[in-house]
Amino acid sequence: MKKLNDEQRKLIEDNYKLIRFLYRRSYTRVCSWEVFQGLGHEAICKAALGYDPSKGKFTTYFTWKIKQAIEHYFRCNNYDVRKANDGAMSLYTPLEDCKKKEITILDTLQASDNIADTVTEEIYWKEKISKLPDKIKKMIQLTYEGYGREEVAKKLNVSRSLVSVRIIEFKKSMGY
């Protein structure tokens, strides 16, 4: 990364409180403060380096940079999870050593106290998603699997903006 000049350092100092403000305003449900703070430090430096005063306010530019940083962070994390789970077995996979009846991996796990809540929540989500058109279901599924909106758009042969709009509409309908 390039070194910051005095003017850029002053921009960072003057707007440093914006990191905490944005976290409290919009990102408390998205990630922890520690993660956001690290992303915020990087984003504010990148914003100071690339800021052009003739194109608008620094705060707007920084907000855009932090949003990009968070999207990139989650895209990378979801990709790692997706890659790690490529060869994973389902909880409903039957165990081979059982002679009497078919027992699954889920059967061998101890029951937890909140299993009823988990099942109720899963039924709620499945019911909500089942009412959606197939193309939107596929968009949500691919996004959940960690694909970026651009990747989803390419896979489904639609525009990236359409994917973004549909995902945002779905999140709003679910209360997020």
PDB file of C-alpha atoms in Angstrom:
ATOM      1  CA  MET A   1       0.000   0.000   0.000  1.00  0.00           C
ATOM      2  CA  LYS A   2       1.224   3.503  -0.781  1.00  0.00           C
ATOM      3  CA  LYS A   3       2.206   5.873   2.010  1.00  0.00           C
ATOM      4  CA  LEU A   4      -0.328   8.444   3.095  1.00  0.00           C
ATOM      5  CA  ASN A   5       0.463  12.140   2.787  1.00  0.00           C
ATOM      6  CA  ASP A   6      -0.474  14.707   5.445  1.00  0.00           C
ATOM      7  CA  GLU A   7      -3.749  15.634   3.753  1.00  0.00           C
ATOM      8  CA  GLN A   8      -4.833  11.986   3.620  1.00  0.00           C
ATOM      9  CA  ARG A   9      -3.857  11.441   7.271  1.00  0.00           C
ATOM     10  CA  LYS A  10      -5.957  14.476   8.215  1.00  0.00           C
ATOM     11  CA  LEU A  11      -8.929  12.984   6.309  1.00  0.00           C
ATOM     12  CA  ILE A  12      -8.580   9.747   8.281  1.00  0.00           C
ATOM     13  CA  GLU A  13      -8.258  11.545  11.634  1.00  0.00           C
ATOM     14  CA  ASP A  14     -11.276  13.749  10.924  1.00  0.00           C
ATOM     15  CA  ASN A  15     -13.478  10.830   9.881  1.00  0.00           C
ATOM     16  CA  TYR A  16     -12.229   8.056  12.160  1.00  0.00           C
ATOM     17  CA  LYS A  17     -15.376   8.149  14.327  1.00  0.00           C
ATOM     18  CA  LEU A  18     -17.346   7.240  11.204  1.00  0.00           C
ATOM     19  CA  ILE A  19     -16.185   3.617  11.576  1.00  0.00           C
ATOM     20  CA  ARG A  20     -17.977   3.210  14.918  1.00  0.00           C
ATOM     21  CA  PHE A  21     -20.994   5.202  13.692  1.00  0.00           C
ATOM     22  CA  LEU A  22     -21.450   2.967  10.637  1.00  0.00           C
ATOM     23  CA  TYR A  23     -21.045  -0.173  12.741  1.00  0.00           C
ATOM     24  CA  ARG A  24     -23.714   0.909  15.230  1.00  0.00           C
ATOM     25  CA  ARG A  25     -26.036   2.158  12.492  1.00  0.00           C
ATOM     26  CA  SER A  26     -25.893  -0.666   9.994  1.00  0.00           C
ATOM     27  CA  TYR A  27     -23.568  -3.535  10.756  1.00  0.00           C
ATOM     28  CA  THR A  28     -24.167  -4.797  14.307  1.00  0.00           C
ATOM     29  CA  ARG A  29     -26.145  -7.775  12.967  1.00  0.00           C
ATOM     30  CA  VAL A  30     -23.644  -8.469  10.188  1.00  0.00           C
ATOM     31  CA  CYS A  31     -20.365  -9.056  12.033  1.00  0.00           C
ATOM     32  CA  SER A  32     -18.544  -8.483  15.311  1.00  0.00           C
ATOM     33  CA  TRP A  33     -17.024  -5.135  16.235  1.00  0.00           C
ATOM     34  CA  GLU A  34     -13.479  -6.557  16.010  1.00  0.00           C
ATOM     35  CA  VAL A  35     -13.986  -7.764  12.436  1.00  0.00           C
ATOM     36  CA  PHE A  36     -15.689  -4.526  11.398  1.00  0.00           C
ATOM     37  CA  GLN A  37     -13.011  -2.399  13.042  1.00  0.00           C
ATOM     38  CA  GLY A  38     -10.252  -4.196  11.124  1.00  0.00           C
ATOM     39  CA  LEU A  39     -12.154  -3.855   7.856  1.00  0.00           C
ATOM     40  CA  GLY A  40     -12.898  -0.215   8.701  1.00  0.00           C
ATOM     41  CA  HIS A  41      -9.220   0.620   9.267  1.00  0.00           C
ATOM     42  CA  GLU A  42      -8.284  -0.874   5.916  1.00  0.00           C
ATOM     43  CA  ALA A  43     -11.219   0.746   4.113  1.00  0.00           C
ATOM     44  CA  ILE A  44     -10.604   4.232   5.527  1.00  0.00           C
ATOM     45  CA  CYS A  45      -6.967   4.078   4.384  1.00  0.00           C
ATOM     46  CA  LYS A  46      -7.985   2.919   0.901  1.00  0.00           C
ATOM     47  CA  ALA A  47     -10.661   5.601   0.787  1.00  0.00           C
ATOM     48  CA  ALA A  48      -8.161   8.307   1.790  1.00  0.00           C
ATOM     49  CA  LEU A  49      -5.746   7.128  -0.910  1.00  0.00           C
ATOM     50  CA  GLY A  50      -8.347   7.072  -3.672  1.00  0.00           C
ATOM     51  CA  TYR A  51     -10.489  10.039  -2.679  1.00  0.00           C
ATOM     52  CA  ASP A  52     -11.101  12.764  -5.245  1.00  0.00           C
ATOM     53  CA  PRO A  53     -12.772  15.860  -3.673  1.00  0.00           C
ATOM     54  CA  SER A  54     -14.251  16.910  -7.007  1.00  0.00           C
ATOM     55  CA  LYS A  55     -16.442  13.780  -7.091  1.00  0.00           C
ATOM     56  CA  GLY A  56     -18.291  14.198  -3.793  1.00  0.00           C
ATOM     57  CA  LYS A  57     -18.035  13.805  -0.026  1.00  0.00           C
ATOM     58  CA  PHE A  58     -15.379  11.653   1.626  1.00  0.00           C
ATOM     59  CA  THR A  59     -17.966  10.080   3.931  1.00  0.00           C
ATOM     60  CA  THR A  60     -19.958   8.784   0.958  1.00  0.00           C
ATOM     61  CA  TYR A  61     -16.825   7.398  -0.671  1.00  0.00           C
ATOM     62  CA  PHE A  62     -15.709   5.761   2.585  1.00  0.00           C
ATOM     63  CA  THR A  63     -19.156   4.218   3.143  1.00  0.00           C
ATOM     64  CA  TRP A  64     -18.928   2.672  -0.318  1.00  0.00           C
ATOM     65  CA  LYS A  65     -15.403   1.362   0.430  1.00  0.00           C
ATOM     66  CA  ILE A  66     -16.434  -0.232   3.753  1.00  0.00           C
ATOM     67  CA  LYS A  67     -19.409  -1.908   2.068  1.00  0.00           C
ATOM     68  CA  GLN A  68     -17.059  -3.348  -0.562  1.00  0.00           C
ATOM     69  CA  ALA A  69     -14.665  -4.570   2.144  1.00  0.00           C
ATOM     70  CA  ILE A  70     -17.449  -6.350   4.054  1.00  0.00           C
ATOM     71  CA  GLU A  71     -18.851  -7.986   0.917  1.00  0.00           C
ATOM     72  CA  HIS A  72     -15.375  -9.186  -0.015  1.00  0.00           C
ATOM     73  CA  TYR A  73     -14.768 -10.503   3.523  1.00  0.00           C
ATOM     74  CA  PHE A  74     -17.963 -12.574   3.529  1.00  0.00           C
ATOM     75  CA  ARG A  75     -17.505 -13.748  -0.055  1.00  0.00           C
ATOM     76  CA  CYS A  76     -14.033 -15.072   0.859  1.00  0.00           C
ATOM     77  CA  ASN A  77     -15.264 -16.674   4.092  1.00  0.00           C
ATOM     78  CA  ASN A  78     -18.228 -18.340   2.392  1.00  0.00           C
ATOM     79  CA  TYR A  79     -15.957 -19.584  -0.386  1.00  0.00           C
ATOM     80  CA  ASP A  80     -13.662 -21.227   2.189  1.00  0.00           C
ATOM     81  CA  VAL A  81     -16.643 -22.843   3.938  1.00  0.00           C
ATOM     82  CA  ARG A  82     -18.084 -24.017   0.617  1.00  0.00           C
ATOM     83  CA  LYS A  83     -14.719 -25.477  -0.408  1.00  0.00           C
ATOM     84  CA  ALA A  84     -14.285 -27.200   2.968  1.00  0.00           C
ATOM     85  CA  ASN A  85     -17.740 -28.753   2.716  1.00  0.00           C
ATOM     86  CA  ASP A  86     -17.307 -30.160  -0.794  1.00  0.00           C
ATOM     87  CA  GLY A  87     -16.835 -33.704   0.464  1.00  0.00           C
ATOM     88  CA  ALA A  88     -18.961 -33.389   3.592  1.00  0.00           C
ATOM     89  CA  MET A  89     -21.538 -35.987   4.517  1.00  0.00           C
ATOM     90  CA  SER A  90     -25.119 -35.189   5.358  1.00  0.00           C
ATOM     91  CA  LEU A  91     -26.495 -35.773   8.846  1.00  0.00           C
ATOM     92  CA  TYR A  92     -28.972 -38.096   7.166  1.00  0.00           C
ATOM     93  CA  THR A  93     -26.264 -40.322   5.680  1.00  0.00           C
ATOM     94  CA  PRO A  94     -26.849 -43.905   6.880  1.00  0.00           C
ATOM     95  CA  LEU A  95     -24.070 -45.479   8.898  1.00  0.00           C
ATOM     96  CA  GLU A  96     -22.668 -48.595   7.258  1.00  0.00           C
ATOM     97  CA  ASP A  97     -21.957 -50.637  10.399  1.00  0.00           C
ATOM     98  CA  CYS A  98     -25.597 -50.888  11.512  1.00  0.00           C
ATOM     99  CA  LYS A  99     -27.046 -54.369  11.139  1.00  0.00           C
ATOM    100  CA  LYS A 100     -30.530 -54.058  12.667  1.00  0.00           C
ATOM    101  CA  LYS A 101     -31.982 -50.857  11.249  1.00  0.00           C
ATOM    102  CA  GLU A 102     -30.739 -47.915   9.255  1.00  0.00           C
ATOM    103  CA  ILE A 103     -29.245 -45.366  11.644  1.00  0.00           C
ATOM    104  CA  THR A 104     -28.118 -41.965  10.450  1.00  0.00           C
ATOM    105  CA  ILE A 105     -25.397 -39.701  11.781  1.00  0.00           C
ATOM    106  CA  LEU A 106     -28.110 -37.452  13.198  1.00  0.00           C
ATOM    107  CA  ASP A 107     -29.466 -40.379  15.246  1.00  0.00           C
ATOM    108  CA  THR A 108     -26.102 -40.815  16.937  1.00  0.00           C
ATOM    109  CA  LEU A 109     -25.872 -37.205  18.083  1.00  0.00           C
ATOM    110  CA  GLN A 110     -27.234 -36.296  21.506  1.00  0.00           C
ATOM    111  CA  ALA A 111     -30.530 -34.416  21.428  1.00  0.00           C
ATOM    112  CA  SER A 112     -30.275 -30.789  22.456  1.00  0.00           C
ATOM    113  CA  ASP A 113     -32.804 -28.819  24.497  1.00  0.00           C
ATOM    114  CA  ASN A 114     -33.620 -26.378  21.707  1.00  0.00           C
ATOM    115  CA  ILE A 115     -34.257 -28.921  18.959  1.00  0.00           C
ATOM    116  CA  ALA A 116     -37.943 -27.937  18.833  1.00  0.00           C
ATOM    117  CA  ASP A 117     -36.969 -24.304  18.198  1.00  0.00           C
ATOM    118  CA  THR A 118     -34.537 -25.359  15.490  1.00  0.00           C
ATOM    119  CA  VAL A 119     -37.147 -27.505  13.750  1.00  0.00           C
ATOM    120  CA  THR A 120     -39.780 -24.760  14.000  1.00  0.00           C
ATOM    121  CA  GLU A 121     -37.373 -22.216  12.521  1.00  0.00           C
ATOM    122  CA  GLU A 122     -36.416 -24.593   9.699  1.00  0.00           C
ATOM    123  CA  ILE A 123     -40.085 -25.203   8.868  1.00  0.00           C
ATOM    124  CA  TYR A 124     -40.742 -21.441   8.879  1.00  0.00           C
ATOM    125  CA  TRP A 125     -37.859 -20.785   6.461  1.00  0.00           C
ATOM    126  CA  LYS A 126     -38.790 -23.673   4.169  1.00  0.00           C
ATOM    127  CA  GLU A 127     -42.399 -22.461   4.033  1.00  0.00           C
ATOM    128  CA  LYS A 128     -41.329 -18.887   3.197  1.00  0.00           C
ATOM    129  CA  ILE A 129     -38.870 -20.020   0.542  1.00  0.00           C
ATOM    130  CA  SER A 130     -41.256 -22.555  -1.001  1.00  0.00           C
ATOM    131  CA  LYS A 131     -43.635 -19.713  -1.954  1.00  0.00           C
ATOM    132  CA  LEU A 132     -40.962 -17.993  -4.048  1.00  0.00           C
ATOM    133  CA  PRO A 133     -40.503 -18.473  -7.805  1.00  0.00           C
ATOM    134  CA  ASP A 134     -37.864 -21.060  -8.775  1.00  0.00           C
ATOM    135  CA  LYS A 135     -35.383 -18.523 -10.138  1.00  0.00           C
ATOM    136  CA  ILE A 136     -35.399 -16.517  -6.888  1.00  0.00           C
ATOM    137  CA  LYS A 137     -35.048 -19.737  -4.854  1.00  0.00           C
ATOM    138  CA  LYS A 138     -31.965 -20.581  -6.905  1.00  0.00           C
ATOM    139  CA  MET A 139     -30.554 -17.066  -6.361  1.00  0.00           C
ATOM    140  CA  ILE A 140     -30.992 -17.388  -2.599  1.00  0.00           C
ATOM    141  CA  GLN A 141     -29.548 -20.891  -2.544  1.00  0.00           C
ATOM    142  CA  LEU A 142     -26.438 -19.888  -4.497  1.00  0.00           C
ATOM    143  CA  THR A 143     -25.960 -16.768  -2.361  1.00  0.00           C
ATOM    144  CA  TYR A 144     -26.303 -18.879   0.791  1.00  0.00           C
ATOM    145  CA  GLU A 145     -23.680 -21.267  -0.589  1.00  0.00           C
ATOM    146  CA  GLY A 146     -21.279 -18.325  -0.777  1.00  0.00           C
ATOM    147  CA  TYR A 147     -21.374 -17.316  -4.416  1.00  0.00           C
ATOM    148  CA  GLY A 148     -21.079 -13.585  -5.098  1.00  0.00           C
ATOM    149  CA  ARG A 149     -23.919 -11.785  -6.847  1.00  0.00           C
ATOM    150  CA  GLU A 150     -21.921 -11.576 -10.059  1.00  0.00           C
ATOM    151  CA  GLU A 151     -21.295 -15.350  -9.990  1.00  0.00           C
ATOM    152  CA  VAL A 152     -24.992 -16.011  -9.347  1.00  0.00           C
ATOM    153  CA  ALA A 153     -25.939 -13.737 -12.238  1.00  0.00           C
ATOM    154  CA  LYS A 154     -23.615 -15.615 -14.601  1.00  0.00           C
ATOM    155  CA  LYS A 155     -24.896 -19.028 -13.461  1.00  0.00           C
ATOM    156  CA  LEU A 156     -28.550 -18.029 -13.929  1.00  0.00           C
ATOM    157  CA  ASN A 157     -27.951 -15.918 -17.042  1.00  0.00           C
ATOM    158  CA  VAL A 158     -29.472 -12.750 -15.544  1.00  0.00           C
ATOM    159  CA  SER A 159     -28.074  -9.318 -14.704  1.00  0.00           C
ATOM    160  CA  ARG A 160     -26.155  -8.683 -11.480  1.00  0.00           C
ATOM    161  CA  SER A 161     -28.516  -5.858 -10.573  1.00  0.00           C
ATOM    162  CA  LEU A 162     -31.520  -8.203 -10.826  1.00  0.00           C
ATOM    163  CA  VAL A 163     -29.829 -10.631  -8.424  1.00  0.00           C
ATOM    164  CA  SER A 164     -29.085  -7.756  -6.007  1.00  0.00           C
ATOM    165  CA  VAL A 165     -32.650  -6.454  -6.140  1.00  0.00           C
ATOM    166  CA  ARG A 166     -34.180  -9.901  -5.570  1.00  0.00           C
ATOM    167  CA  ILE A 167     -31.864 -10.715  -2.651  1.00  0.00           C
ATOM    168  CA  ILE A 168     -32.552  -7.351  -1.018  1.00  0.00           C
ATOM    169  CA  GLU A 169     -36.316  -7.798  -1.478  1.00  0.00           C
ATOM    170  CA  PHE A 170     -36.115 -11.270   0.062  1.00  0.00           C
ATOM    171  CA  LYS A 171     -34.111  -9.990   3.059  1.00  0.00           C
ATOM    172  CA  LYS A 172     -36.613  -7.191   3.623  1.00  0.00           C
ATOM    173  CA  SER A 173     -39.544  -9.607   3.451  1.00  0.00           C
ATOM    174  CA  MET A 174     -37.800 -11.760   6.075  1.00  0.00           C
ATOM    175  CA  GLY A 175     -37.187  -8.793   8.376  1.00  0.00           C
ATOM    176  CA  TYR A 176     -33.456  -8.347   7.809  1.00  0.00           C
TER     177      TYR A 176
END
